[in-house]
PDB file of C-alpha atoms in Angstrom:
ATOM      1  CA  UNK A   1      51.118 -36.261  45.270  1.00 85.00           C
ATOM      2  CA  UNK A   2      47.703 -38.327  44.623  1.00 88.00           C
ATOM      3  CA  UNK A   3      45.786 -35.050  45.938  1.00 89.00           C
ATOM      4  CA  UNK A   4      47.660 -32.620  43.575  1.00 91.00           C
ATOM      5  CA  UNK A   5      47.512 -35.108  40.439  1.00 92.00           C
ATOM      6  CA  UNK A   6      43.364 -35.385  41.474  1.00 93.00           C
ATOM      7  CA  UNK A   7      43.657 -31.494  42.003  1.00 93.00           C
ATOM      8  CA  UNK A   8      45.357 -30.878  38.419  1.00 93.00           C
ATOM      9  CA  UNK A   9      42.507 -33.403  36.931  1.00 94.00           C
ATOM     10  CA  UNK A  10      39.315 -31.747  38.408  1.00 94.00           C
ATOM     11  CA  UNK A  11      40.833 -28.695  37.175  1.00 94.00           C
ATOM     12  CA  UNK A  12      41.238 -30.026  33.849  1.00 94.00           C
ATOM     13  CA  UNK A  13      37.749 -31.554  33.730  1.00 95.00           C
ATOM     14  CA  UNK A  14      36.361 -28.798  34.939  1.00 96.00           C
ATOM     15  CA  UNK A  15      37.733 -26.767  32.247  1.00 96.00           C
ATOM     16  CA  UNK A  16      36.591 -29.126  29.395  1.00 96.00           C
ATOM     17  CA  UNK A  17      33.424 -28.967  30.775  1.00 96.00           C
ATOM     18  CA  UNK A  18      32.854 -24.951  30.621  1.00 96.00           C
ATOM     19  CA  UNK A  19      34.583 -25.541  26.838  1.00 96.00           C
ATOM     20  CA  UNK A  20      31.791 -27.703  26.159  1.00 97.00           C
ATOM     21  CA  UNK A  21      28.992 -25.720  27.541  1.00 97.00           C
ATOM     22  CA  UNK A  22      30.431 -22.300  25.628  1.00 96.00           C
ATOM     23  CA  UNK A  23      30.887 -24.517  22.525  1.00 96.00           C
ATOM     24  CA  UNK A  24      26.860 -25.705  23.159  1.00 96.00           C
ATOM     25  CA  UNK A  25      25.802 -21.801  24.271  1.00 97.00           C
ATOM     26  CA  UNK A  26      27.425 -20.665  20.708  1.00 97.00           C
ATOM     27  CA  UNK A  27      25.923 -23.381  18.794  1.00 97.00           C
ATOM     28  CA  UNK A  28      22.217 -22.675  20.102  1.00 97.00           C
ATOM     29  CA  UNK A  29      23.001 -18.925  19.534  1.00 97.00           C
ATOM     30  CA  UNK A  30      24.544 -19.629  15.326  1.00 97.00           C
ATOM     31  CA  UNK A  31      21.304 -22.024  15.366  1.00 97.00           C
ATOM     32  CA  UNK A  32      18.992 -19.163  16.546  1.00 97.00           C
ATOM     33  CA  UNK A  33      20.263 -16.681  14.417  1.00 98.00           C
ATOM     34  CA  UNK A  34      20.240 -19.190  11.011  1.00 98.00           C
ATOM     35  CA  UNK A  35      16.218 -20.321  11.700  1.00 98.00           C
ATOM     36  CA  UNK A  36      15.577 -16.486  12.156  1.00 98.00           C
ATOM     37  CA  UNK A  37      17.249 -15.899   8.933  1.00 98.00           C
ATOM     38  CA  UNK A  38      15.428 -18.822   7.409  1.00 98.00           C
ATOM     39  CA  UNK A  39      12.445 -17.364   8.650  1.00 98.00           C
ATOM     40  CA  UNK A  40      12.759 -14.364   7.553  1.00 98.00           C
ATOM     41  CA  UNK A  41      13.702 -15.426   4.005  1.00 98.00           C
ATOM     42  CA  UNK A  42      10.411 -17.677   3.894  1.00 98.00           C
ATOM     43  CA  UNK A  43       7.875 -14.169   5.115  1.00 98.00           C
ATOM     44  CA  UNK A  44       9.721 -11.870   2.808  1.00 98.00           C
ATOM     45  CA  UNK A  45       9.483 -14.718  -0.310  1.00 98.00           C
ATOM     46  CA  UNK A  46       5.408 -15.000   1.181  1.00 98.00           C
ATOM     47  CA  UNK A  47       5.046 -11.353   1.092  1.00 98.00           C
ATOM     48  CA  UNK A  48       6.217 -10.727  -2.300  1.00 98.00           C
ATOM     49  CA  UNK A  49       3.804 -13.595  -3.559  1.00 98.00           C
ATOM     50  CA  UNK A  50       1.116 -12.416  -2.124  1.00 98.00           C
ATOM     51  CA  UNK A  51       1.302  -8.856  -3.764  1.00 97.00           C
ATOM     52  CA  UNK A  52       1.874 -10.337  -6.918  1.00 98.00           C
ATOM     53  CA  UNK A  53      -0.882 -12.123  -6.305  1.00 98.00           C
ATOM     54  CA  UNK A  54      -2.865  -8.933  -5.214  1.00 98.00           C
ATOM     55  CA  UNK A  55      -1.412  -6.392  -7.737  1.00 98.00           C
ATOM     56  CA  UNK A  56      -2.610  -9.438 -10.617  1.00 98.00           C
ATOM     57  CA  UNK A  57      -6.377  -9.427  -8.418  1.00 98.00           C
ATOM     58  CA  UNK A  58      -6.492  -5.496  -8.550  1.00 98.00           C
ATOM     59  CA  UNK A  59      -4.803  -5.213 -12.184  1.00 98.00           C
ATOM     60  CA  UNK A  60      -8.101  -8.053 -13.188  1.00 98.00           C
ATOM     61  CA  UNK A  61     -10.390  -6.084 -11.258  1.00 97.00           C
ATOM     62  CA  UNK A  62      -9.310  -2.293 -13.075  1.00 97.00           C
ATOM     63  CA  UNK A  63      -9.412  -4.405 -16.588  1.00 97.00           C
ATOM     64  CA  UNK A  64     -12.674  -5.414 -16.152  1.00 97.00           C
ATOM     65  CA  UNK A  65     -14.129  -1.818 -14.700  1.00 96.00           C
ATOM     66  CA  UNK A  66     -12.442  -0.460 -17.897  1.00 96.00           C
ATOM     67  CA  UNK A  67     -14.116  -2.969 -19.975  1.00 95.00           C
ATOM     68  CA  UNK A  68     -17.316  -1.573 -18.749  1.00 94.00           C
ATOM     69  CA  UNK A  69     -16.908   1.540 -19.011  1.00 94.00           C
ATOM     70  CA  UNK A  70     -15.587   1.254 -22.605  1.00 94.00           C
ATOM     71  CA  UNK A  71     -18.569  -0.835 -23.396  1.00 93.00           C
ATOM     72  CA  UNK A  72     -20.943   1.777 -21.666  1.00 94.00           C
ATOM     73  CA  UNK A  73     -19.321   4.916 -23.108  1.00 93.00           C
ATOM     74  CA  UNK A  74     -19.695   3.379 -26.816  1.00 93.00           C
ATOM     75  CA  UNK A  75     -23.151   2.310 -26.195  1.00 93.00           C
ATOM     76  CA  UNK A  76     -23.950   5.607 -25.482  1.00 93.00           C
ATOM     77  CA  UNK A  77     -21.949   7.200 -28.122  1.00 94.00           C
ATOM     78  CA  UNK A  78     -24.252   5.129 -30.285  1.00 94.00           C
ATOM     79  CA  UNK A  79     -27.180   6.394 -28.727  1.00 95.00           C
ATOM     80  CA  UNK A  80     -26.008  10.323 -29.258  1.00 95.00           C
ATOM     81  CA  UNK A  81     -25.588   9.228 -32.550  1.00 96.00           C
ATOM     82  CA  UNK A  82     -29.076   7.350 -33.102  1.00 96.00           C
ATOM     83  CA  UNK A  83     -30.860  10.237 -31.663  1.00 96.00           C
ATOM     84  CA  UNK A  84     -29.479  12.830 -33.584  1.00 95.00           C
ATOM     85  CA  UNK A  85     -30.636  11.098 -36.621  1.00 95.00           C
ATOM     86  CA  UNK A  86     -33.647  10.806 -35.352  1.00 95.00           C
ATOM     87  CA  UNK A  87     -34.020  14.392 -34.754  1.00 95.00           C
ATOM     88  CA  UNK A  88     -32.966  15.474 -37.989  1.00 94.00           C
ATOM     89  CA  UNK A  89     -35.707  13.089 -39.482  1.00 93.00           C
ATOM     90  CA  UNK A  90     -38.209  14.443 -37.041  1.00 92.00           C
ATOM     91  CA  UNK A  91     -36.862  17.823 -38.006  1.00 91.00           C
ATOM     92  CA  UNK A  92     -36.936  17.550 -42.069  1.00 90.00           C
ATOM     93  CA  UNK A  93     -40.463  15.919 -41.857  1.00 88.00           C
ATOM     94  CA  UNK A  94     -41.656  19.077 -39.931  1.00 87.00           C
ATOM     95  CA  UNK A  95     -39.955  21.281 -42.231  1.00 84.00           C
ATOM     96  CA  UNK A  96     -41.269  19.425 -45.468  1.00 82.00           C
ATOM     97  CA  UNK A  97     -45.233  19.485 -43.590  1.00 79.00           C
ATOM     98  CA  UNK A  98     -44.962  23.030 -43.354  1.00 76.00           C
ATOM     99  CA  UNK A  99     -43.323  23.838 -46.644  1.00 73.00           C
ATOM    100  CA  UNK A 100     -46.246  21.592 -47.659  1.00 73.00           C
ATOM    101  CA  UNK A 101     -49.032  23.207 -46.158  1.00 70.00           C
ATOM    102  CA  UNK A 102     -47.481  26.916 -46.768  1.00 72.00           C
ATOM    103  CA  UNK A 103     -47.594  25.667 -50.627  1.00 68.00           C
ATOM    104  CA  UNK A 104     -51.468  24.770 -50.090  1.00 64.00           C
ATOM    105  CA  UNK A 105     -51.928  27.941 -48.118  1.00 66.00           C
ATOM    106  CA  UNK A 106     -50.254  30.009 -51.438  1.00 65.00           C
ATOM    107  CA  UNK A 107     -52.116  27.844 -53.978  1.00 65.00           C
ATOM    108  CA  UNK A 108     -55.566  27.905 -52.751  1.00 58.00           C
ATOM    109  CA  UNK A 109     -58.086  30.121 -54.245  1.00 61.00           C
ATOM    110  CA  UNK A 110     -58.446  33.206 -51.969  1.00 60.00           C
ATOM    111  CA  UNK A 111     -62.222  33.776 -51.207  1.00 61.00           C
ATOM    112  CA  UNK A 112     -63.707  37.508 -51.096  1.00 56.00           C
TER     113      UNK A 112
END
């Protein structure tokens, strides 16, 4: 009788003992898969910051090249500008020197 009561016992302790460990496997497997989830969460959240962070950089960056080349193509509009004017000056002082000295030619005394 003692040997099947100590039998029936080991059995049962035995059993309680593989519960445990399957209850301990499962809880270090829901564990694993939470902190990977966790993990994951934290890289994607890090990933979208940083190209926020790099889209802002590069948007900066493009702003500023604009900048410049607004700033350089209205300089030089300016100079196109300048230059013609000062062409057309040039220009109607060489007209007016020769309608000038075409006058003098046309008024001067012819000689024999």
């Amino acid at each position: 009788a003692a040997l099947s009561v100590q039998c029936v016992m080991r059995g049962t302790l035995a059993r309680r003992r593989v519960q445990r460990m399957r209850e301990y496997r499962a809880s270090v497997m829901i564990q694993k898969h939470v902190k990977g989830w966790v993990q994951r969460v934290k890289y994607q959240r890090l990933l979208v910051s940083v190209l926020f962070m790099q889209c802002r950089y590069r948007a900066q960056v493009a702003y500023k090249e604009y900048l410049r080349v607004k700033y350089e193509y209205n300089a030089r509009i300016i100079q196109k500008h300048v230059r013609g004017w000062l062409a057309r000056c040039a220009y109607k002082k060489h007209v007016i020197k020769d309608h000038q000295d075409s006058e003098l030619c046309q008024t001067a005394p012819r000689q024999k």
